[in-house]
């Protein structure tokens, strides 16, 4: 799935309008952080090639907090604990501090929804899951990876753990084996993980889920940024091919990618990457970025997990996967029996692909069978949280997408194939909570119309052999644009099994980027699209639109000003 390049000036224009609308609605806006709680420091493996821990920088002084932060503590926030390190041994950031991108194509602050309590309960449950062996039987060897390990070790016991993720590629893995990462550790990739058929990748130990980042290091460390020839523009070495995004202080701000050169950098967090020079440039008028921010992550083009052709029977469980400019988990072709459970996945995507940008949290390309994504927290994906897709006309069967918490993704669940010969069978999308869809950092406030790639559900199946779709007991809480964006046939819609779903619309949120965004698009026929596209909505019209999609009386839709 692809998206046009984000335009910074457009973002700022619409965010100014967004702020005015939110203030008018009486919403609390702040850019500060709430108080921190004591947590166990993680073990940071910042240098994957070293045999002992090395410093990843020092903490700059505490920044001044907004007085509104006390009031904002009552607002709904992304609870739990997210990772991000400034030293090898450090206090992790409490995720109650996490904010959606403050100056990009997203809201300035967390939103208040109508399923906050249910979302918090689900989020806390996902973050508190046990280790992988509690859920999956490991029949072969167990290999252990820890930030306190040593690459000279065998890896066959916790006391003999290897240290770096990159060493996993050298292991002689066989079907039935498992690679277990120690909780509390932070690992930074220098190469993508290529899963082996029949192998489980999971967690052991105690503490927070083990974190694997595609950001090479914390760029807020000392002696990284140097002044450039342009006022307020700083430069640092970044030898990777692409920088999909920059994330500041665990999501308080997300950078604007400029592609025409350093002269385009005019506002804070604007950045430009010169791949030929191996230099990244950042606009910061507050001084050296290392002194302004505690954590700066640059999302490289590396996928975190990349499945080769025909790789099957792979489980990824209980990991925290973040800061990839591409994808967190990606399959290449005809992957089957792929399971992703109990994971936290955030800030994914944004690298350039020709004249567009892209990046999904979890995606399988060109066919799949037995694809299970359950009990994960996925947030701030540039394109889509989960997407089986392709172009070769293969079969997509037994797809299970259940009990996930999805927040601030541009799209939550997407499926399509460019070939009309593709077959889709038995897709189950049940028990998910989808919140603030198309209101995250990856949503472009382009032309007050539509981009075509938004929605809690986005599909293109009108010309396909498509059957066996279940959509039950889902909550869609305050989507910013289309709720359903799906071209389908009348016969397909009539055959869908739907019940117990709940939709909450907030008109103020929906007008942030668009005066009257569509509720549903491409649903059944052009007449319905024309009738409900760019039309103002109230409780009566919402009920009428909703019944086009879900005719079951147990499913409800609510509209709030």
PDB file of N, CA and C in Angstrom, residues 454-527:
ATOM      1  N   UNK A 454      -7.742   5.195   3.422  1.00  0.00           N
ATOM      2  CA  UNK A 454      -8.056   5.430   4.817  1.00  0.00           C
ATOM      3  C   UNK A 454      -9.131   4.434   5.222  1.00  0.00           C
ATOM      4  N   UNK A 455      -9.408   4.377   6.517  1.00  0.00           N
ATOM      5  CA  UNK A 455     -10.539   3.607   6.989  1.00  0.00           C
ATOM      6  C   UNK A 455     -10.169   2.544   7.995  1.00  0.00           C
ATOM      7  N   UNK A 456     -11.149   2.207   8.843  1.00  0.00           N
ATOM      8  CA  UNK A 456     -10.961   1.064   9.730  1.00  0.00           C
ATOM      9  C   UNK A 456     -10.793  -0.207   8.902  1.00  0.00           C
ATOM     10  N   UNK A 457     -11.603  -0.316   7.846  1.00  0.00           N
ATOM     11  CA  UNK A 457     -11.481  -1.422   6.897  1.00  0.00           C
ATOM     12  C   UNK A 457     -11.328  -0.849   5.505  1.00  0.00           C
ATOM     13  N   UNK A 458     -10.321  -1.306   4.778  1.00  0.00           N
ATOM     14  CA  UNK A 458     -10.158  -0.913   3.386  1.00  0.00           C
ATOM     15  C   UNK A 458      -9.944  -2.163   2.550  1.00  0.00           C
ATOM     16  N   UNK A 459     -10.800  -2.363   1.551  1.00  0.00           N
ATOM     17  CA  UNK A 459     -10.662  -3.538   0.705  1.00  0.00           C
ATOM     18  C   UNK A 459     -11.079  -3.261  -0.716  1.00  0.00           C
ATOM     19  N   UNK A 460     -10.692  -4.152  -1.594  1.00  0.00           N
ATOM     20  CA  UNK A 460     -11.099  -4.097  -2.995  1.00  0.00           C
ATOM     21  C   UNK A 460     -11.359  -5.526  -3.434  1.00  0.00           C
ATOM     22  N   UNK A 461     -12.634  -5.942  -3.371  1.00  0.00           N
ATOM     23  CA  UNK A 461     -12.972  -7.341  -3.650  1.00  0.00           C
ATOM     24  C   UNK A 461     -14.114  -7.498  -4.637  1.00  0.00           C
ATOM     25  N   UNK A 462     -14.578  -6.403  -5.225  1.00  0.00           N
ATOM     26  CA  UNK A 462     -15.766  -6.475  -6.080  1.00  0.00           C
ATOM     27  C   UNK A 462     -15.597  -7.462  -7.220  1.00  0.00           C
ATOM     28  N   UNK A 463     -14.395  -7.587  -7.761  1.00  0.00           N
ATOM     29  CA  UNK A 463     -14.161  -8.465  -8.903  1.00  0.00           C
ATOM     30  C   UNK A 463     -13.526  -9.792  -8.521  1.00  0.00           C
ATOM     31  N   UNK A 464     -13.438 -10.074  -7.218  1.00  0.00           N
ATOM     32  CA  UNK A 464     -12.753 -11.279  -6.766  1.00  0.00           C
ATOM     33  C   UNK A 464     -13.742 -12.353  -6.344  1.00  0.00           C
ATOM     34  N   UNK A 465     -13.230 -13.561  -6.256  1.00  0.00           N
ATOM     35  CA  UNK A 465     -13.939 -14.669  -5.631  1.00  0.00           C
ATOM     36  C   UNK A 465     -13.687 -14.546  -4.134  1.00  0.00           C
ATOM     37  N   UNK A 466     -14.656 -14.008  -3.432  1.00  0.00           N
ATOM     38  CA  UNK A 466     -14.470 -13.626  -2.030  1.00  0.00           C
ATOM     39  C   UNK A 466     -15.634 -14.173  -1.216  1.00  0.00           C
ATOM     40  N   UNK A 467     -15.336 -14.971  -0.193  1.00  0.00           N
ATOM     41  CA  UNK A 467     -16.415 -15.534   0.623  1.00  0.00           C
ATOM     42  C   UNK A 467     -15.904 -15.837   2.022  1.00  0.00           C
ATOM     43  N   UNK A 468     -16.861 -15.901   2.956  1.00  0.00           N
ATOM     44  CA  UNK A 468     -16.535 -16.271   4.319  1.00  0.00           C
ATOM     45  C   UNK A 468     -15.917 -15.157   5.125  1.00  0.00           C
ATOM     46  N   UNK A 469     -16.612 -14.015   5.225  1.00  0.00           N
ATOM     47  CA  UNK A 469     -16.089 -12.880   5.986  1.00  0.00           C
ATOM     48  C   UNK A 469     -16.907 -12.685   7.250  1.00  0.00           C
ATOM     49  N   UNK A 470     -16.223 -12.654   8.407  1.00  0.00           N
ATOM     50  CA  UNK A 470     -16.855 -12.423   9.700  1.00  0.00           C
ATOM     51  C   UNK A 470     -16.359 -11.108  10.273  1.00  0.00           C
ATOM     52  N   UNK A 471     -17.312 -10.264  10.696  1.00  0.00           N
ATOM     53  CA  UNK A 471     -16.975  -8.980  11.310  1.00  0.00           C
ATOM     54  C   UNK A 471     -17.890  -8.807  12.512  1.00  0.00           C
ATOM     55  N   UNK A 472     -17.405  -9.230  13.687  1.00  0.00           N
ATOM     56  CA  UNK A 472     -18.251  -9.284  14.867  1.00  0.00           C
ATOM     57  C   UNK A 472     -17.565  -8.644  16.071  1.00  0.00           C
ATOM     58  N   UNK A 473     -18.390  -7.973  16.871  1.00  0.00           N
ATOM     59  CA  UNK A 473     -17.975  -7.469  18.184  1.00  0.00           C
ATOM     60  C   UNK A 473     -16.743  -6.567  18.129  1.00  0.00           C
ATOM     61  N   UNK A 474     -16.669  -5.771  17.083  1.00  0.00           N
ATOM     62  CA  UNK A 474     -15.600  -4.787  16.962  1.00  0.00           C
ATOM     63  C   UNK A 474     -16.082  -3.420  17.447  1.00  0.00           C
ATOM     64  N   UNK A 475     -15.164  -2.612  17.934  1.00  0.00           N
ATOM     65  CA  UNK A 475     -15.452  -1.231  18.311  1.00  0.00           C
ATOM     66  C   UNK A 475     -14.623  -0.317  17.424  1.00  0.00           C
ATOM     67  N   UNK A 476     -15.280   0.626  16.771  1.00  0.00           N
ATOM     68  CA  UNK A 476     -14.597   1.632  15.959  1.00  0.00           C
ATOM     69  C   UNK A 476     -14.831   2.977  16.629  1.00  0.00           C
ATOM     70  N   UNK A 477     -13.805   3.467  17.270  1.00  0.00           N
ATOM     71  CA  UNK A 477     -13.919   4.613  18.162  1.00  0.00           C
ATOM     72  C   UNK A 477     -13.288   5.846  17.513  1.00  0.00           C
ATOM     73  N   UNK A 478     -14.120   6.736  17.020  1.00  0.00           N
ATOM     74  CA  UNK A 478     -13.705   8.043  16.503  1.00  0.00           C
ATOM     75  C   UNK A 478     -12.740   7.978  15.317  1.00  0.00           C
ATOM     76  N   UNK A 479     -13.096   7.280  14.249  1.00  0.00           N
ATOM     77  CA  UNK A 479     -12.261   7.363  13.044  1.00  0.00           C
ATOM     78  C   UNK A 479     -12.325   8.760  12.451  1.00  0.00           C
ATOM     79  N   UNK A 480     -11.215   9.207  11.871  1.00  0.00           N
ATOM     80  CA  UNK A 480     -11.151  10.571  11.362  1.00  0.00           C
ATOM     81  C   UNK A 480     -11.691  10.729   9.960  1.00  0.00           C
ATOM     82  N   UNK A 481     -11.689   9.664   9.182  1.00  0.00           N
ATOM     83  CA  UNK A 481     -12.184   9.747   7.802  1.00  0.00           C
ATOM     84  C   UNK A 481     -13.137   8.589   7.553  1.00  0.00           C
ATOM     85  N   UNK A 482     -13.002   7.904   6.419  1.00  0.00           N
ATOM     86  CA  UNK A 482     -13.936   6.810   6.162  1.00  0.00           C
ATOM     87  C   UNK A 482     -13.863   5.762   7.260  1.00  0.00           C
ATOM     88  N   UNK A 483     -15.024   5.200   7.580  1.00  0.00           N
ATOM     89  CA  UNK A 483     -15.063   4.057   8.478  1.00  0.00           C
ATOM     90  C   UNK A 483     -14.809   2.795   7.661  1.00  0.00           C
ATOM     91  N   UNK A 484     -15.595   2.636   6.598  1.00  0.00           N
ATOM     92  CA  UNK A 484     -15.447   1.514   5.676  1.00  0.00           C
ATOM     93  C   UNK A 484     -15.134   2.075   4.298  1.00  0.00           C
ATOM     94  N   UNK A 485     -14.048   1.631   3.698  1.00  0.00           N
ATOM     95  CA  UNK A 485     -13.642   2.068   2.366  1.00  0.00           C
ATOM     96  C   UNK A 485     -13.398   0.800   1.552  1.00  0.00           C
ATOM     97  N   UNK A 486     -14.450   0.260   0.975  1.00  0.00           N
ATOM     98  CA  UNK A 486     -14.393  -1.101   0.452  1.00  0.00           C
ATOM     99  C   UNK A 486     -15.249  -1.207  -0.805  1.00  0.00           C
ATOM    100  N   UNK A 487     -14.625  -1.489  -1.917  1.00  0.00           N
ATOM    101  CA  UNK A 487     -15.376  -1.777  -3.137  1.00  0.00           C
ATOM    102  C   UNK A 487     -15.737  -3.255  -3.128  1.00  0.00           C
ATOM    103  N   UNK A 488     -17.019  -3.547  -3.183  1.00  0.00           N
ATOM    104  CA  UNK A 488     -17.501  -4.925  -3.071  1.00  0.00           C
ATOM    105  C   UNK A 488     -18.774  -5.074  -3.878  1.00  0.00           C
ATOM    106  N   UNK A 489     -19.180  -6.299  -4.071  1.00  0.00           N
ATOM    107  CA  UNK A 489     -20.434  -6.559  -4.768  1.00  0.00           C
ATOM    108  C   UNK A 489     -21.563  -6.667  -3.759  1.00  0.00           C
ATOM    109  N   UNK A 490     -22.782  -6.489  -4.232  1.00  0.00           N
ATOM    110  CA  UNK A 490     -23.949  -6.624  -3.355  1.00  0.00           C
ATOM    111  C   UNK A 490     -24.042  -8.029  -2.796  1.00  0.00           C
ATOM    112  N   UNK A 491     -23.672  -9.012  -3.599  1.00  0.00           N
ATOM    113  CA  UNK A 491     -23.727 -10.401  -3.149  1.00  0.00           C
ATOM    114  C   UNK A 491     -22.731 -10.648  -2.016  1.00  0.00           C
ATOM    115  N   UNK A 492     -21.562 -10.057  -2.121  1.00  0.00           N
ATOM    116  CA  UNK A 492     -20.575 -10.212  -1.056  1.00  0.00           C
ATOM    117  C   UNK A 492     -21.072  -9.607   0.243  1.00  0.00           C
ATOM    118  N   UNK A 493     -21.603  -8.408   0.175  1.00  0.00           N
ATOM    119  CA  UNK A 493     -22.087  -7.747   1.383  1.00  0.00           C
ATOM    120  C   UNK A 493     -23.206  -8.542   2.032  1.00  0.00           C
ATOM    121  N   UNK A 494     -24.110  -9.074   1.226  1.00  0.00           N
ATOM    122  CA  UNK A 494     -25.241  -9.834   1.759  1.00  0.00           C
ATOM    123  C   UNK A 494     -24.783 -11.109   2.462  1.00  0.00           C
ATOM    124  N   UNK A 495     -23.655 -11.642   2.048  1.00  0.00           N
ATOM    125  CA  UNK A 495     -23.181 -12.905   2.611  1.00  0.00           C
ATOM    126  C   UNK A 495     -22.294 -12.722   3.834  1.00  0.00           C
ATOM    127  N   UNK A 496     -21.923 -11.487   4.149  1.00  0.00           N
ATOM    128  CA  UNK A 496     -21.035 -11.255   5.281  1.00  0.00           C
ATOM    129  C   UNK A 496     -21.756 -11.560   6.587  1.00  0.00           C
ATOM    130  N   UNK A 497     -21.001 -12.077   7.559  1.00  0.00           N
ATOM    131  CA  UNK A 497     -21.538 -12.420   8.868  1.00  0.00           C
ATOM    132  C   UNK A 497     -21.132 -11.329   9.846  1.00  0.00           C
ATOM    133  N   UNK A 498     -22.080 -10.451  10.197  1.00  0.00           N
ATOM    134  CA  UNK A 498     -21.760  -9.297  11.028  1.00  0.00           C
ATOM    135  C   UNK A 498     -22.763  -9.150  12.163  1.00  0.00           C
ATOM    136  N   UNK A 499     -22.259  -8.854  13.351  1.00  0.00           N
ATOM    137  CA  UNK A 499     -23.134  -8.609  14.496  1.00  0.00           C
ATOM    138  C   UNK A 499     -22.314  -8.061  15.653  1.00  0.00           C
ATOM    139  N   UNK A 500     -23.001  -7.341  16.538  1.00  0.00           N
ATOM    140  CA  UNK A 500     -22.387  -6.887  17.777  1.00  0.00           C
ATOM    141  C   UNK A 500     -21.342  -5.806  17.648  1.00  0.00           C
ATOM    142  N   UNK A 501     -21.303  -5.097  16.521  1.00  0.00           N
ATOM    143  CA  UNK A 501     -20.298  -4.057  16.313  1.00  0.00           C
ATOM    144  C   UNK A 501     -20.791  -2.704  16.822  1.00  0.00           C
ATOM    145  N   UNK A 502     -19.851  -1.837  17.200  1.00  0.00           N
ATOM    146  CA  UNK A 502     -20.190  -0.510  17.703  1.00  0.00           C
ATOM    147  C   UNK A 502     -19.318   0.538  17.023  1.00  0.00           C
ATOM    148  N   UNK A 503     -19.962   1.590  16.550  1.00  0.00           N
ATOM    149  CA  UNK A 503     -19.261   2.706  15.920  1.00  0.00           C
ATOM    150  C   UNK A 503     -19.556   3.985  16.685  1.00  0.00           C
ATOM    151  N   UNK A 504     -18.505   4.714  17.050  1.00  0.00           N
ATOM    152  CA  UNK A 504     -18.637   6.034  17.650  1.00  0.00           C
ATOM    153  C   UNK A 504     -18.011   7.053  16.706  1.00  0.00           C
ATOM    154  N   UNK A 505     -18.784   8.081  16.352  1.00  0.00           N
ATOM    155  CA  UNK A 505     -18.267   9.167  15.527  1.00  0.00           C
ATOM    156  C   UNK A 505     -18.239  10.456  16.336  1.00  0.00           C
ATOM    157  N   UNK A 506     -17.152  11.191  16.219  1.00  0.00           N
ATOM    158  CA  UNK A 506     -17.052  12.512  16.808  1.00  0.00           C
ATOM    159  C   UNK A 506     -16.871  13.506  15.674  1.00  0.00           C
ATOM    160  N   UNK A 507     -17.852  14.368  15.478  1.00  0.00           N
ATOM    161  CA  UNK A 507     -17.834  15.267  14.324  1.00  0.00           C
ATOM    162  C   UNK A 507     -16.691  16.277  14.397  1.00  0.00           C
ATOM    163  N   UNK A 508     -16.318  16.673  15.608  1.00  0.00           N
ATOM    164  CA  UNK A 508     -15.206  17.614  15.743  1.00  0.00           C
ATOM    165  C   UNK A 508     -13.907  16.996  15.247  1.00  0.00           C
ATOM    166  N   UNK A 509     -13.645  15.766  15.652  1.00  0.00           N
ATOM    167  CA  UNK A 509     -12.429  15.095  15.201  1.00  0.00           C
ATOM    168  C   UNK A 509     -12.437  14.913  13.691  1.00  0.00           C
ATOM    169  N   UNK A 510     -13.597  14.573  13.162  1.00  0.00           N
ATOM    170  CA  UNK A 510     -13.676  14.280  11.731  1.00  0.00           C
ATOM    171  C   UNK A 510     -13.481  15.527  10.874  1.00  0.00           C
ATOM    172  N   UNK A 511     -13.667  16.694  11.452  1.00  0.00           N
ATOM    173  CA  UNK A 511     -13.504  17.932  10.685  1.00  0.00           C
ATOM    174  C   UNK A 511     -12.088  18.508  10.784  1.00  0.00           C
ATOM    175  N   UNK A 512     -11.213  17.802  11.448  1.00  0.00           N
ATOM    176  CA  UNK A 512      -9.851  18.307  11.584  1.00  0.00           C
ATOM    177  C   UNK A 512      -9.184  18.435  10.225  1.00  0.00           C
ATOM    178  N   UNK A 513      -9.332  17.435   9.383  1.00  0.00           N
ATOM    179  CA  UNK A 513      -8.695  17.453   8.076  1.00  0.00           C
ATOM    180  C   UNK A 513      -9.682  17.670   6.940  1.00  0.00           C
ATOM    181  N   UNK A 514     -10.955  17.615   7.220  1.00  0.00           N
ATOM    182  CA  UNK A 514     -11.940  17.594   6.148  1.00  0.00           C
ATOM    183  C   UNK A 514     -13.260  18.094   6.712  1.00  0.00           C
ATOM    184  N   UNK A 515     -13.920  18.997   6.027  1.00  0.00           N
ATOM    185  CA  UNK A 515     -15.155  19.564   6.554  1.00  0.00           C
ATOM    186  C   UNK A 515     -16.267  18.531   6.643  1.00  0.00           C
ATOM    187  N   UNK A 516     -16.353  17.629   5.699  1.00  0.00           N
ATOM    188  CA  UNK A 516     -17.377  16.584   5.716  1.00  0.00           C
ATOM    189  C   UNK A 516     -16.835  15.304   5.086  1.00  0.00           C
ATOM    190  N   UNK A 517     -16.033  14.549   5.804  1.00  0.00           N
ATOM    191  CA  UNK A 517     -15.498  13.316   5.228  1.00  0.00           C
ATOM    192  C   UNK A 517     -16.576  12.252   5.077  1.00  0.00           C
ATOM    193  N   UNK A 518     -16.322  11.318   4.195  1.00  0.00           N
ATOM    194  CA  UNK A 518     -17.276  10.237   3.971  1.00  0.00           C
ATOM    195  C   UNK A 518     -17.348   9.325   5.183  1.00  0.00           C
ATOM    196  N   UNK A 519     -18.521   8.721   5.394  1.00  0.00           N
ATOM    197  CA  UNK A 519     -18.649   7.663   6.391  1.00  0.00           C
ATOM    198  C   UNK A 519     -18.226   6.340   5.756  1.00  0.00           C
ATOM    199  N   UNK A 520     -18.803   6.065   4.599  1.00  0.00           N
ATOM    200  CA  UNK A 520     -18.476   4.846   3.872  1.00  0.00           C
ATOM    201  C   UNK A 520     -18.286   5.186   2.408  1.00  0.00           C
ATOM    202  N   UNK A 521     -17.365   4.494   1.781  1.00  0.00           N
ATOM    203  CA  UNK A 521     -17.035   4.790   0.404  1.00  0.00           C
ATOM    204  C   UNK A 521     -16.935   3.496  -0.383  1.00  0.00           C
ATOM    205  N   UNK A 522     -17.427   3.526  -1.619  1.00  0.00           N
ATOM    206  CA  UNK A 522     -17.383   2.373  -2.516  1.00  0.00           C
ATOM    207  C   UNK A 522     -18.210   1.204  -2.007  1.00  0.00           C
ATOM    208  N   UNK A 523     -19.104   1.454  -1.075  1.00  0.00           N
ATOM    209  CA  UNK A 523     -19.870   0.367  -0.487  1.00  0.00           C
ATOM    210  C   UNK A 523     -21.022  -0.008  -1.410  1.00  0.00           C
ATOM    211  N   UNK A 524     -20.937  -1.150  -2.032  1.00  0.00           N
ATOM    212  CA  UNK A 524     -21.979  -1.679  -2.916  1.00  0.00           C
ATOM    213  C   UNK A 524     -21.964  -1.058  -4.293  1.00  0.00           C
ATOM    214  N   UNK A 525     -22.189   0.243  -4.367  1.00  0.00           N
ATOM    215  CA  UNK A 525     -22.372   0.828  -5.692  1.00  0.00           C
ATOM    216  C   UNK A 525     -22.094   2.326  -5.662  1.00  0.00           C
ATOM    217  N   UNK A 526     -22.033   2.888  -6.848  1.00  0.00           N
ATOM    218  CA  UNK A 526     -21.717   4.315  -6.974  1.00  0.00           C
ATOM    219  C   UNK A 526     -22.795   5.186  -6.357  1.00  0.00           C
ATOM    220  N   UNK A 527     -24.040   4.726  -6.384  1.00  0.00           N
ATOM    221  CA  UNK A 527     -25.130   5.528  -5.829  1.00  0.00           C
ATOM    222  C   UNK A 527     -24.930   5.752  -4.336  1.00  0.00           C
TER     223      UNK A 527
END
